Coordinates of C-alpha atoms in Angstrom, one line a residue:
Chain A
M1 CA 154.9 148.0 19.2
A2 CA 155.1 149.5 15.8
R3 CA 153.2 152.7 16.6
T4 CA 153.8 155.2 13.8
E5 CA 153.8 152.6 11.1
R6 CA 150.3 151.4 12.0
R7 CA 148.9 154.9 11.7
R8 CA 146.7 155.1 8.6
R9 CA 147.7 157.5 5.9
P10 CA 149.9 159.8 8.1
G11 CA 150.5 162.2 5.2
L12 CA 146.8 162.9 4.8
W13 CA 146.2 163.6 8.5
K14 CA 149.3 165.8 8.7
S15 CA 148.0 168.0 5.9
V16 CA 144.5 168.1 7.5
F17 CA 146.2 169.2 10.7
F18 CA 148.3 171.9 9.1
L19 CA 145.4 173.1 7.1
L20 CA 143.2 173.5 10.2
V21 CA 145.9 175.1 12.3
G22 CA 146.7 177.5 9.4
L23 CA 143.1 178.5 9.0
G24 CA 142.5 178.7 12.7
S25 CA 145.6 180.9 13.3
A26 CA 144.5 183.3 10.6
V27 CA 141.1 183.6 12.3
V28 CA 142.7 184.1 15.7
A29 CA 144.9 186.9 14.3
L30 CA 141.8 188.6 12.9
R31 CA 140.0 188.2 16.2
F32 CA 142.7 190.0 18.1
T33 CA 143.1 192.9 15.7
R34 CA 139.6 193.5 14.4
G35 CA 137.5 192.3 17.4
L36 CA 135.1 189.5 17.9
A37 CA 132.6 190.8 15.4
A38 CA 135.1 190.2 12.5
V39 CA 135.1 186.5 13.1
T40 CA 132.0 185.5 15.1
N41 CA 128.3 185.7 14.8
L42 CA 128.0 186.8 18.4
S43 CA 125.5 189.6 19.2
D44 CA 124.0 191.4 22.1
R45 CA 121.2 188.8 22.1
F46 CA 123.7 185.9 21.8
P47 CA 126.8 186.9 23.8
W48 CA 127.8 183.2 24.1
G49 CA 128.2 181.1 21.0
L50 CA 130.1 178.0 19.8
W51 CA 133.3 178.8 21.7
I52 CA 131.5 178.8 25.0
G53 CA 128.8 176.2 24.1
F54 CA 131.1 173.7 22.6
D55 CA 134.7 174.4 23.4
V56 CA 134.2 175.2 27.0
M57 CA 130.9 173.5 28.1
C58 CA 131.6 170.3 26.1
G59 CA 135.4 170.4 26.6
V60 CA 135.1 170.4 30.4
G61 CA 132.5 167.6 30.3
L62 CA 134.3 165.4 27.8
A63 CA 137.4 165.5 30.1
A64 CA 135.4 164.3 33.1
G65 CA 136.9 160.8 32.8
G66 CA 140.0 162.3 34.5
F67 CA 138.4 162.5 37.9
T68 CA 136.0 159.6 37.7
I69 CA 138.7 157.0 36.7
T70 CA 141.3 158.3 39.2
T71 CA 138.6 158.2 42.0
V72 CA 137.6 154.7 41.1
V73 CA 141.2 153.4 41.0
Y74 CA 142.8 155.3 43.9
I75 CA 139.9 155.8 46.3
F76 CA 137.6 152.8 45.6
D77 CA 140.7 150.8 45.0
V78 CA 139.4 149.1 41.8
K79 CA 142.9 148.2 40.6
R80 CA 141.9 146.6 37.3
F81 CA 141.0 150.0 35.9
K82 CA 144.6 151.1 36.4
P83 CA 145.7 150.6 32.7
I84 CA 143.3 153.4 31.6
V85 CA 144.4 155.9 34.3
R86 CA 147.2 157.5 32.3
P87 CA 145.5 157.9 28.9
T88 CA 142.5 159.3 30.8
I89 CA 144.5 161.8 32.8
L90 CA 146.3 162.8 29.5
T91 CA 142.9 163.3 27.8
A92 CA 141.7 165.4 30.7
F93 CA 144.8 167.5 31.0
L94 CA 144.8 168.3 27.3
G95 CA 141.1 168.9 27.4
Y96 CA 141.4 171.5 30.1
L97 CA 144.3 173.2 28.4
L98 CA 142.2 173.5 25.2
V99 CA 139.3 174.9 27.3
V100 CA 141.5 177.6 28.7
A101 CA 142.8 178.3 25.1
A102 CA 139.2 178.7 23.9
L103 CA 138.4 180.9 26.8
L104 CA 141.3 183.1 26.0
L105 CA 140.0 183.6 22.5
D106 CA 136.4 184.2 23.6
L107 CA 137.1 186.6 26.5
G108 CA 137.0 190.2 25.4
R109 CA 140.0 191.1 27.6
P110 CA 141.8 187.8 28.0
W111 CA 144.8 189.5 29.6
N112 CA 142.5 190.0 32.6
L113 CA 142.1 186.3 33.0
W114 CA 144.0 186.2 36.3
R115 CA 141.8 188.9 37.9
P116 CA 139.2 186.6 39.5
L117 CA 142.0 185.2 41.6
V118 CA 142.6 188.6 43.0
F119 CA 139.3 190.4 42.7
W120 CA 136.8 188.2 44.4
N121 CA 133.1 188.0 43.9
P122 CA 132.1 184.8 45.7
R123 CA 128.4 185.3 44.7
S124 CA 129.3 184.7 41.1
V125 CA 129.2 181.1 39.7
M126 CA 131.7 182.3 37.1
F127 CA 134.1 183.2 39.9
E128 CA 133.8 179.7 41.3
V129 CA 134.2 178.1 37.9
A130 CA 137.3 180.2 37.3
W131 CA 138.9 179.1 40.6
C132 CA 137.9 175.4 40.1
V133 CA 139.2 175.2 36.6
T134 CA 142.5 176.9 37.5
L135 CA 143.0 174.6 40.5
Y136 CA 141.9 171.5 38.7
T137 CA 144.1 172.2 35.7
T138 CA 147.0 172.4 38.2
V139 CA 145.9 169.1 39.7
L140 CA 145.8 167.5 36.3
F141 CA 149.3 168.9 35.5
L142 CA 150.7 167.4 38.7
E143 CA 149.0 164.1 38.1
F144 CA 150.3 164.1 34.5
S145 CA 153.8 165.2 35.6
S146 CA 154.8 161.7 36.7
L147 CA 155.0 160.8 33.0
I148 CA 157.4 163.6 32.4
F149 CA 159.5 162.8 35.5
E150 CA 159.7 159.1 34.4
R151 CA 160.9 160.2 31.0
L152 CA 163.5 162.5 32.5
G153 CA 164.5 159.9 35.1
W154 CA 163.8 162.2 38.0
R155 CA 163.4 159.6 40.7
R156 CA 163.1 161.9 43.6
A157 CA 160.4 164.0 41.9
L158 CA 158.5 160.8 41.2
V159 CA 158.6 159.8 44.8
V160 CA 157.2 163.2 45.9
Q161 CA 154.6 163.0 43.1
Q162 CA 153.5 159.6 44.2
A163 CA 153.2 160.7 47.8
L164 CA 150.8 163.4 46.7
T165 CA 148.5 161.0 44.8
L166 CA 145.8 160.7 47.5
P167 CA 145.4 164.5 48.2
L168 CA 145.6 165.2 44.4
V169 CA 142.9 162.6 43.6
I170 CA 140.6 163.8 46.4
A171 CA 141.1 167.5 45.4
G172 CA 140.5 166.5 41.7
A173 CA 137.2 164.8 42.6
L174 CA 136.0 167.7 44.7
L175 CA 137.0 170.4 42.3
S176 CA 135.4 168.5 39.4
T177 CA 132.2 167.9 41.3
L178 CA 132.0 171.6 41.9
H179 CA 132.7 173.0 38.5
Q180 CA 131.1 170.3 36.4
S181 CA 127.9 171.1 38.3
S182 CA 128.6 174.8 38.3
L183 CA 128.6 174.9 34.5
G184 CA 124.9 174.1 34.9
S185 CA 124.5 176.6 37.8
L186 CA 125.7 179.3 35.4
Y187 CA 122.2 179.2 33.8
L188 CA 120.1 179.2 37.1
I189 CA 120.0 183.0 36.9
V190 CA 118.0 183.0 33.6
P191 CA 114.7 181.4 34.4
G192 CA 113.0 183.8 32.0
K193 CA 115.3 183.2 29.1
L194 CA 116.2 179.5 28.9
H195 CA 113.5 177.2 27.4
A196 CA 111.6 175.0 30.0
L197 CA 113.0 171.8 28.4
W198 CA 116.4 172.8 29.8
Y199 CA 115.8 175.3 32.6
T200 CA 115.5 173.5 35.9
P201 CA 116.7 174.1 39.4
L202 CA 118.3 170.7 38.9
L203 CA 120.7 172.0 36.2
P204 CA 123.8 171.6 38.4
V205 CA 122.8 168.0 39.3
L206 CA 122.0 167.1 35.7
F207 CA 125.3 168.6 34.5
F208 CA 127.3 166.6 37.0
L209 CA 125.5 163.3 36.3
S210 CA 125.8 163.7 32.5
A211 CA 129.5 164.7 32.9
I212 CA 130.2 161.4 34.7
A213 CA 128.4 159.4 32.0
V214 CA 130.2 161.2 29.1
G215 CA 133.6 161.0 30.8
L216 CA 133.2 157.2 30.8
A217 CA 132.0 157.1 27.2
M218 CA 135.1 159.1 26.3
V219 CA 137.3 156.5 27.9
I220 CA 135.8 154.0 25.4
V221 CA 136.1 156.3 22.4
E222 CA 139.6 157.3 23.3
S223 CA 140.8 153.7 23.8
R224 CA 139.4 152.7 20.5
L225 CA 141.0 155.6 18.6
S226 CA 144.3 155.1 20.4
S227 CA 144.3 151.4 19.5
R228 CA 143.7 152.2 15.8
A229 CA 146.1 155.2 15.7
F230 CA 149.0 154.1 17.9
G231 CA 148.5 150.4 18.1
A232 CA 147.9 150.7 21.8
R233 CA 146.6 147.4 23.3
L234 CA 142.8 147.3 23.5
E235 CA 141.8 146.3 27.0
M236 CA 138.6 144.8 25.9
P237 CA 137.3 143.1 29.1
L238 CA 138.1 146.3 30.9
L239 CA 136.3 148.5 28.3
S240 CA 133.3 146.2 28.5
E241 CA 133.2 146.8 32.2
V242 CA 133.5 150.6 31.6
G243 CA 130.5 150.1 29.4
R244 CA 128.6 148.4 32.2
V245 CA 129.4 151.3 34.6
L246 CA 128.3 153.6 31.8
V247 CA 124.9 151.9 31.8
A248 CA 124.5 152.7 35.4
A249 CA 125.7 156.3 35.1
L250 CA 123.6 157.0 32.0
G251 CA 120.6 155.3 33.7
V252 CA 120.8 157.5 36.8
Y253 CA 121.1 160.6 34.6
G254 CA 118.2 159.5 32.4
V255 CA 115.9 158.9 35.3
A256 CA 116.8 162.2 36.9
R257 CA 116.2 164.0 33.6
V258 CA 112.8 162.4 33.1
Y259 CA 111.8 162.8 36.7
D260 CA 112.6 166.5 36.5
L261 CA 110.7 167.1 33.3
V262 CA 107.6 165.2 34.7
H263 CA 107.9 167.0 38.0
R264 CA 107.9 170.4 36.3
H265 CA 105.1 169.4 33.9
A266 CA 107.5 170.1 31.0
L267 CA 107.6 166.7 29.3
G268 CA 104.8 167.8 27.0
L269 CA 107.1 170.3 25.4
A270 CA 109.1 167.4 24.0
S271 CA 106.4 166.5 21.5
G272 CA 105.7 168.4 18.3
A273 CA 107.9 169.7 15.6
S274 CA 109.4 172.8 17.2
L275 CA 113.2 173.1 16.9
E276 CA 113.4 172.8 20.6
A277 CA 111.4 169.6 20.7
L278 CA 113.3 168.0 17.8
L279 CA 116.7 168.8 19.3
F280 CA 115.6 167.6 22.7
R281 CA 114.5 164.3 21.1
L282 CA 117.9 164.0 19.4
E283 CA 119.6 164.7 22.7
F284 CA 117.5 162.4 24.8
L285 CA 116.2 159.6 22.6
G286 CA 119.4 159.4 20.4
G287 CA 121.9 160.3 23.1
V288 CA 120.6 158.7 26.2
L289 CA 117.8 156.1 25.7
L290 CA 119.3 154.5 22.5
P291 CA 122.8 154.0 23.9
L292 CA 121.3 152.9 27.2
A293 CA 119.3 150.2 25.4
L294 CA 122.3 149.1 23.4
L295 CA 124.8 149.0 26.3
A296 CA 122.3 147.1 28.4
V297 CA 122.9 144.1 26.1
P298 CA 126.1 142.1 27.1
A299 CA 126.8 141.2 23.5
V300 CA 127.0 144.9 22.6
R301 CA 129.5 145.6 25.5
A302 CA 131.6 142.6 24.4
N303 CA 132.0 143.9 20.8
I304 CA 134.3 146.8 20.4
R305 CA 132.5 148.2 17.3
W306 CA 129.1 148.2 19.0
L307 CA 130.6 149.5 22.3
Y308 CA 132.4 152.3 20.4
A309 CA 129.2 153.2 18.5
S310 CA 127.2 153.3 21.7
A311 CA 129.8 155.5 23.4
L312 CA 129.8 157.8 20.4
L313 CA 126.0 158.1 20.7
V314 CA 126.5 159.2 24.4
V315 CA 129.1 161.8 23.3
M316 CA 126.8 163.0 20.6
G317 CA 123.9 163.3 23.1
F318 CA 126.0 165.1 25.6
V319 CA 127.3 167.6 23.0
T320 CA 123.7 168.2 21.8
N321 CA 122.6 168.7 25.4
R322 CA 125.2 171.3 26.1
L323 CA 124.6 173.2 22.8
N324 CA 120.9 173.1 23.6
V325 CA 121.4 174.7 27.0
A326 CA 123.9 177.2 25.6
I327 CA 122.2 178.1 22.3
T328 CA 118.9 176.4 21.3
G329 CA 117.3 177.0 24.6
F330 CA 117.8 180.8 24.3
E331 CA 116.6 181.3 20.7
A332 CA 112.9 181.6 21.5
A333 CA 113.3 184.1 24.4
Q334 CA 116.0 186.1 22.5
G335 CA 113.9 186.2 19.3
Q336 CA 117.0 185.5 17.3
R337 CA 118.8 182.4 15.9
Y338 CA 122.5 181.9 16.4
V339 CA 124.4 179.9 13.8
P340 CA 128.2 180.0 14.2
A341 CA 130.3 181.7 11.5
W342 CA 132.6 179.4 9.5
S343 CA 135.5 181.2 11.3
E344 CA 134.2 180.2 14.7
L345 CA 134.0 176.6 13.5
A346 CA 137.5 176.9 12.1
V347 CA 138.9 177.8 15.5
T348 CA 137.0 175.0 17.2
L349 CA 138.3 172.5 14.6
M350 CA 141.9 173.8 15.1
L351 CA 141.7 173.3 18.8
V352 CA 140.3 169.8 18.4
A353 CA 143.1 169.1 15.9
I354 CA 145.7 170.4 18.3
G355 CA 144.3 168.1 21.0
F356 CA 144.6 165.0 18.8
A357 CA 148.1 166.0 17.7
A358 CA 149.2 166.7 21.3
F359 CA 147.8 163.3 22.4
G360 CA 149.7 161.6 19.6
L361 CA 152.9 163.4 20.6
A362 CA 152.5 162.5 24.2
V363 CA 151.9 158.8 23.3
R364 CA 155.0 158.8 21.2
H365 CA 157.3 160.3 23.8
L366 CA 155.8 159.4 27.2
A367 CA 154.8 156.1 28.8
V368 CA 151.1 156.8 28.4
Y369 CA 150.5 153.1 27.7
P370 CA 153.2 151.4 29.8
K371 CA 154.0 148.2 27.9
E372 CA 155.1 146.0 30.8
E373 CA 152.2 147.1 33.0
T374 CA 149.5 146.3 30.4
H375 CA 151.1 142.9 29.7
V376 CA 151.2 142.0 33.3
A377 CA 147.7 143.3 34.0
H378 CA 146.1 141.6 31.1
P379 CA 145.9 137.9 32.1
G380 CA 144.9 138.8 35.7
L381 CA 142.3 141.1 34.3
R382 CA 140.7 138.3 32.2
A383 CA 140.4 136.2 35.4
V384 CA 138.7 139.0 37.2
A385 CA 136.3 140.0 34.5
Chain B
M1 CA 122.5 214.8 48.7
A2 CA 121.0 212.2 50.8
T3 CA 122.4 208.7 50.6
E4 CA 118.9 207.2 50.1
P5 CA 119.0 205.3 46.8
R6 CA 117.9 207.3 43.8
A7 CA 115.5 206.2 41.1
L8 CA 113.7 207.2 37.9
L9 CA 110.0 207.2 37.3
I10 CA 109.1 207.1 33.6
D11 CA 105.4 207.8 32.8
L12 CA 104.5 206.6 29.3
T13 CA 101.3 208.6 29.4
R14 CA 103.3 211.8 29.6
C15 CA 106.0 211.0 27.0
I16 CA 105.5 213.0 23.8
G17 CA 108.2 211.1 21.8
C18 CA 110.5 214.1 21.3
R19 CA 113.6 212.0 21.8
A20 CA 115.3 214.8 23.8
C21 CA 116.4 212.1 26.4
V22 CA 118.1 210.0 23.7
G23 CA 120.2 213.0 22.4
A24 CA 121.0 214.4 25.8
C25 CA 122.2 211.0 27.0
Q26 CA 124.6 210.7 24.1
E27 CA 125.9 214.3 24.6
A28 CA 126.4 213.7 28.4
H29 CA 128.5 210.6 27.6
G30 CA 130.5 212.2 24.8
F31 CA 129.0 210.1 22.0
P32 CA 128.1 211.4 18.6
V33 CA 124.5 212.6 18.9
D34 CA 122.0 210.6 16.8
D35 CA 118.6 210.7 18.6
T36 CA 116.9 208.3 16.2
A37 CA 118.1 205.3 18.2
T38 CA 115.3 202.8 18.7
E39 CA 117.5 200.1 20.2
L40 CA 120.1 200.2 22.9
G41 CA 123.7 200.2 21.5
V42 CA 127.3 200.9 22.5
R43 CA 126.7 204.6 21.7
A44 CA 123.1 204.7 22.8
Y45 CA 122.6 204.1 26.5
T46 CA 118.9 205.0 26.1
A47 CA 116.6 204.5 23.1
L48 CA 113.0 205.3 22.3
V49 CA 110.6 202.9 20.7
D50 CA 107.7 204.4 18.9
L51 CA 104.5 202.3 19.1
P52 CA 101.1 202.8 17.4
Q53 CA 98.6 205.1 19.1
D54 CA 101.3 207.7 19.6
R55 CA 102.9 205.7 22.4
H56 CA 106.6 205.9 23.1
V57 CA 108.7 203.6 25.4
R58 CA 112.1 204.4 26.7
K59 CA 114.7 201.7 27.0
L60 CA 117.6 201.9 29.4
C61 CA 119.3 200.0 32.2
M62 CA 116.7 199.2 34.9
H63 CA 119.3 199.6 37.7
C64 CA 117.9 196.6 39.6
V65 CA 117.9 196.8 43.4
N66 CA 119.6 193.4 43.4
P67 CA 121.2 193.2 40.0
S68 CA 121.9 189.9 38.2
C69 CA 124.8 191.5 36.2
A70 CA 126.6 192.5 39.4
S71 CA 126.1 189.2 41.1
V72 CA 127.4 187.1 38.1
C73 CA 130.5 189.3 37.4
P74 CA 133.4 187.1 38.4
V75 CA 135.6 190.1 39.3
G76 CA 133.0 192.6 40.5
A77 CA 133.4 195.0 37.6
L78 CA 129.7 195.7 37.8
R79 CA 128.5 197.1 41.1
K80 CA 125.3 198.3 42.7
T81 CA 126.2 201.5 44.4
A82 CA 124.4 202.7 47.5
A83 CA 123.2 205.8 45.6
G84 CA 121.3 203.6 43.1
P85 CA 123.4 203.4 39.9
V86 CA 124.8 200.0 38.7
T87 CA 128.3 201.0 37.6
Y88 CA 130.9 199.3 35.4
D89 CA 134.6 199.3 35.6
A90 CA 136.2 198.4 32.3
R91 CA 139.7 198.1 33.7
I92 CA 139.0 194.9 35.6
C93 CA 136.4 193.4 33.2
L94 CA 137.4 190.0 31.7
G95 CA 134.9 190.4 28.9
C96 CA 133.2 187.1 29.7
R97 CA 129.8 188.6 28.9
Y98 CA 128.0 186.6 31.6
C99 CA 126.4 189.9 32.6
M100 CA 124.7 190.1 29.2
V101 CA 123.5 186.5 29.5
A102 CA 122.2 187.1 33.0
C103 CA 120.5 190.4 32.6
P104 CA 116.7 189.8 32.7
F105 CA 116.1 192.9 30.6
D106 CA 118.8 192.2 28.0
V107 CA 120.4 195.6 28.6
P108 CA 124.2 195.4 28.4
R109 CA 125.8 195.9 25.0
Y110 CA 129.2 194.8 23.9
E111 CA 131.8 196.4 21.7
Y112 CA 132.2 193.4 19.4
R113 CA 134.0 195.5 16.9
A114 CA 136.7 196.8 19.3
A115 CA 140.1 195.1 19.8
V116 CA 139.8 196.2 23.5
P117 CA 136.1 195.9 24.1
S118 CA 134.0 197.1 26.9
V119 CA 130.5 196.4 28.2
R120 CA 128.2 199.4 27.5
K121 CA 125.1 200.4 29.4
C122 CA 123.4 203.3 31.1
D123 CA 125.3 204.4 34.2
F124 CA 122.5 206.5 35.6
C125 CA 124.7 209.5 35.1
V126 CA 126.7 208.5 38.2
D127 CA 129.2 211.3 37.6
R128 CA 126.6 214.0 37.2
Q129 CA 124.8 212.7 40.3
A130 CA 128.1 212.9 42.2
Q131 CA 128.2 216.6 41.3
G132 CA 124.7 217.2 42.5
Q133 CA 123.2 217.2 39.0
V134 CA 120.2 215.2 37.9
P135 CA 120.7 212.6 35.1
A136 CA 120.9 214.1 31.6
C137 CA 117.7 212.4 30.4
V138 CA 115.7 213.9 33.3
E139 CA 117.1 217.4 32.6
A140 CA 116.2 217.2 28.9
C141 CA 112.7 215.9 29.3
P142 CA 110.3 218.8 28.5
A143 CA 107.2 216.8 29.6
E144 CA 108.4 215.5 32.9
A145 CA 107.8 212.0 31.6
T146 CA 111.1 211.0 33.3
V147 CA 111.5 212.3 36.8
F148 CA 114.3 211.8 39.4
G149 CA 114.0 211.2 43.1
T150 CA 114.4 208.6 45.8
R151 CA 112.9 205.2 45.1
A152 CA 110.5 205.4 48.0
E153 CA 109.3 208.8 46.9
L154 CA 108.8 207.9 43.3
L155 CA 107.0 204.6 44.1
A156 CA 104.6 206.6 46.3
E157 CA 104.2 209.2 43.5
A158 CA 103.5 206.5 40.9
K159 CA 100.9 204.8 43.1
K160 CA 99.3 208.2 43.7
R161 CA 99.0 208.9 40.0
V162 CA 97.4 205.5 39.4
A163 CA 94.9 206.1 42.3
E164 CA 94.0 209.6 41.3
N165 CA 93.5 208.8 37.6
P166 CA 91.6 205.6 37.4
G167 CA 91.2 204.5 33.8
Q168 CA 94.3 206.4 32.7
Y169 CA 96.8 203.9 34.0
F170 CA 97.2 200.2 34.0
D171 CA 97.2 199.4 37.7
R172 CA 100.8 198.4 38.2
V173 CA 104.1 200.1 38.7
Y174 CA 106.6 198.2 36.6
G175 CA 109.8 197.8 38.5
E176 CA 108.3 197.7 41.9
R177 CA 108.7 193.9 42.2
E178 CA 110.1 192.7 38.8
A179 CA 113.3 190.7 39.4
G180 CA 113.2 191.8 43.0
G181 CA 112.6 195.5 42.2
T182 CA 114.4 198.0 40.0
S183 CA 115.5 201.6 40.4
V184 CA 113.8 202.6 37.2
L185 CA 110.0 202.5 37.5
F186 CA 107.5 202.7 34.7
L187 CA 103.8 203.7 34.5
S188 CA 101.8 202.7 31.4
P189 CA 98.3 203.3 30.1
V190 CA 98.0 199.7 29.0
P191 CA 99.2 196.3 30.2
F192 CA 103.0 196.2 30.1
E193 CA 103.3 193.3 27.6
Q194 CA 101.5 195.5 25.1
V195 CA 104.3 198.0 25.2
G196 CA 107.1 195.5 24.9
F197 CA 107.9 194.7 28.5
K198 CA 108.6 191.3 29.9
A199 CA 105.6 191.1 32.1
A200 CA 106.1 187.6 33.6
L201 CA 109.5 188.1 35.4
P202 CA 109.9 186.5 38.8
T203 CA 109.5 188.8 41.7
E204 CA 112.3 187.3 43.7
P205 CA 115.8 188.7 43.2
L206 CA 117.4 186.4 40.6
P207 CA 120.8 186.3 42.4
D208 CA 119.1 184.5 45.2
I209 CA 118.5 181.4 43.0
T210 CA 122.2 181.1 42.4
W211 CA 123.2 181.8 45.9
G212 CA 120.9 178.9 47.0
V213 CA 123.4 176.6 45.2
L214 CA 126.6 178.4 45.8
E215 CA 126.1 178.4 49.6
K216 CA 126.1 174.6 49.5
I217 CA 129.7 174.5 48.4
P218 CA 131.4 174.4 51.8
G219 CA 129.2 171.5 52.7
V220 CA 129.9 169.6 49.5
V221 CA 133.7 170.1 49.9
S222 CA 133.9 169.1 53.6
V223 CA 131.4 166.2 53.5
G224 CA 132.7 165.1 50.1
G225 CA 136.3 165.3 51.1
A226 CA 135.7 163.4 54.4
A227 CA 133.7 160.7 52.6
L228 CA 136.3 160.2 49.9
F229 CA 139.0 159.9 52.5
A230 CA 136.9 157.5 54.5
V231 CA 136.3 155.2 51.5
W232 CA 140.1 155.3 50.8
W233 CA 140.8 154.4 54.4
I234 CA 138.4 151.5 54.4
T235 CA 139.5 150.0 51.0
H236 CA 143.2 150.3 52.0
R237 CA 142.6 149.0 55.5
R238 CA 140.9 146.0 54.0
Q239 CA 144.0 145.4 51.9
E240 CA 146.2 145.6 54.9
V241 CA 144.0 143.1 56.8
A242 CA 144.1 140.7 53.8
A243 CA 147.9 141.0 53.6
A244 CA 148.3 140.4 57.3
E245 CA 146.0 137.4 57.2
E246 CA 147.9 135.9 54.3
A247 CA 151.1 136.4 56.2
L248 CA 149.5 134.7 59.3
H249 CA 148.3 131.7 57.2
G250 CA 151.6 131.5 55.5
A251 CA 153.3 131.2 58.9
H252 CA 151.1 128.2 60.0

């Protein structure tokens, strides 16, 4: 397939990439010589900003397709999803690497990152997240390694890697369940600070359910982008089915979210013109109910543009939700507004750009979309769907 | 000294607003002395807020009995010592600042301007205490507005003052139950929200909420792991059976 040729205006994207990396690197240099204050709007009232709220909280969630798709394919034996396993694992692996990179920039003393592995505090959610993210990134690397072994022609390593598939997939599912939910548990300790539209004892459950939904939405988004950028084959019937599973996942999350708000008598807070109410409505009406209504229509799921738009809405809703928990929800209690500095945004954009570039590089050099396999799978897949 | 946990009792009705505690604290910690601090900072472990009607309120770490900051620290850089102080060890700190997010009183401060930053907060003069001295703020207070003792002693003293002077005090010792209890106790002439305190804090220790979820992890891992393996076994068994049946039919 003519991959590189089909990419649109490669020159423009290359300049955008180098501009973002140049700008981001300059900010990173400043951050390590002059401290966090030089490049961020963080304060004692807002110790966590964009890098935690977006890069870490959203990064981990958006990479959730990695464990859901591998579990569906290898544990539930749904073979027709196999063509999307590799790109999904690649997305997840790169996603986690970027999360770790963002964390290294945000931590005051990043050279101490290894310490939770030695100094234990099992009562800390952050300790658990540190362990899970470390182990799961390792799992993702091992799952991803088969692509490298193939490329290098290391047959024996491939055999060993394949023998480890089941334990790796089970470990990945368990570790992901733990830390996807734990990112929500991080906020359980601040009942007095986080706005009642977001503070709930169900935070871990809601974080887990929304991560599953957004992981699926990302599979659709990523397939569409890959097909446009690299000319990868668009597995349309398969993506339609992912859309159908997404309806179920989003539905379960939506019901849990509303049930929780009603149960805590907090639904009333969603009306009115406060910033919290407006951003909640953006998150829930625009990012859950609207895509749910769209995706429930079979014609929407059958049309790549509509499917893509609906998946983008889910991603938007998810990102809004995480930013609401991490930032909006604290503003009232902290009596202060946090808006990221341009330099914080520059670093985030750099990381996103690196993610896209690394994905492109991997597609060019590794069998992310194995040609033979997709061609063989395709006719059979039509018959099934 | 006895090992019974130590505490502070701060009586707002006695405070004359002289700011001696603010300056003495800075001196004891080797910071430049500027006793005008009205907000906690990386060089001000205690501060004094002046309110109308000649009222003055000290700010400092509350040294919770069951501190959120220590419970959330992934490496245990923050610790509640048996003697009362919540201490901080910068050497093992990651700088994740979860302690600052978690603190119900918004006490910890961060050195955002430093290339090698630390968390900064009142250490209850733990070094002075180890040498048998009282905290610097206690020693400096000319009005005995801040006094030092065991938590049990001071709680009894606070309740005695309220009982013996009805009308002079708002009938509550702040810190007795807030966030599960603190080692810094306050008495006020007026309801605490009127002097800038968070009056509606839960009375259960906040780390208990987190623990309620964390303790479920072994169950999730073992049941989840077994369930996933069981599903795998069933789906692959089904396949084997199908393959065997096909072979059988093929033979006939």
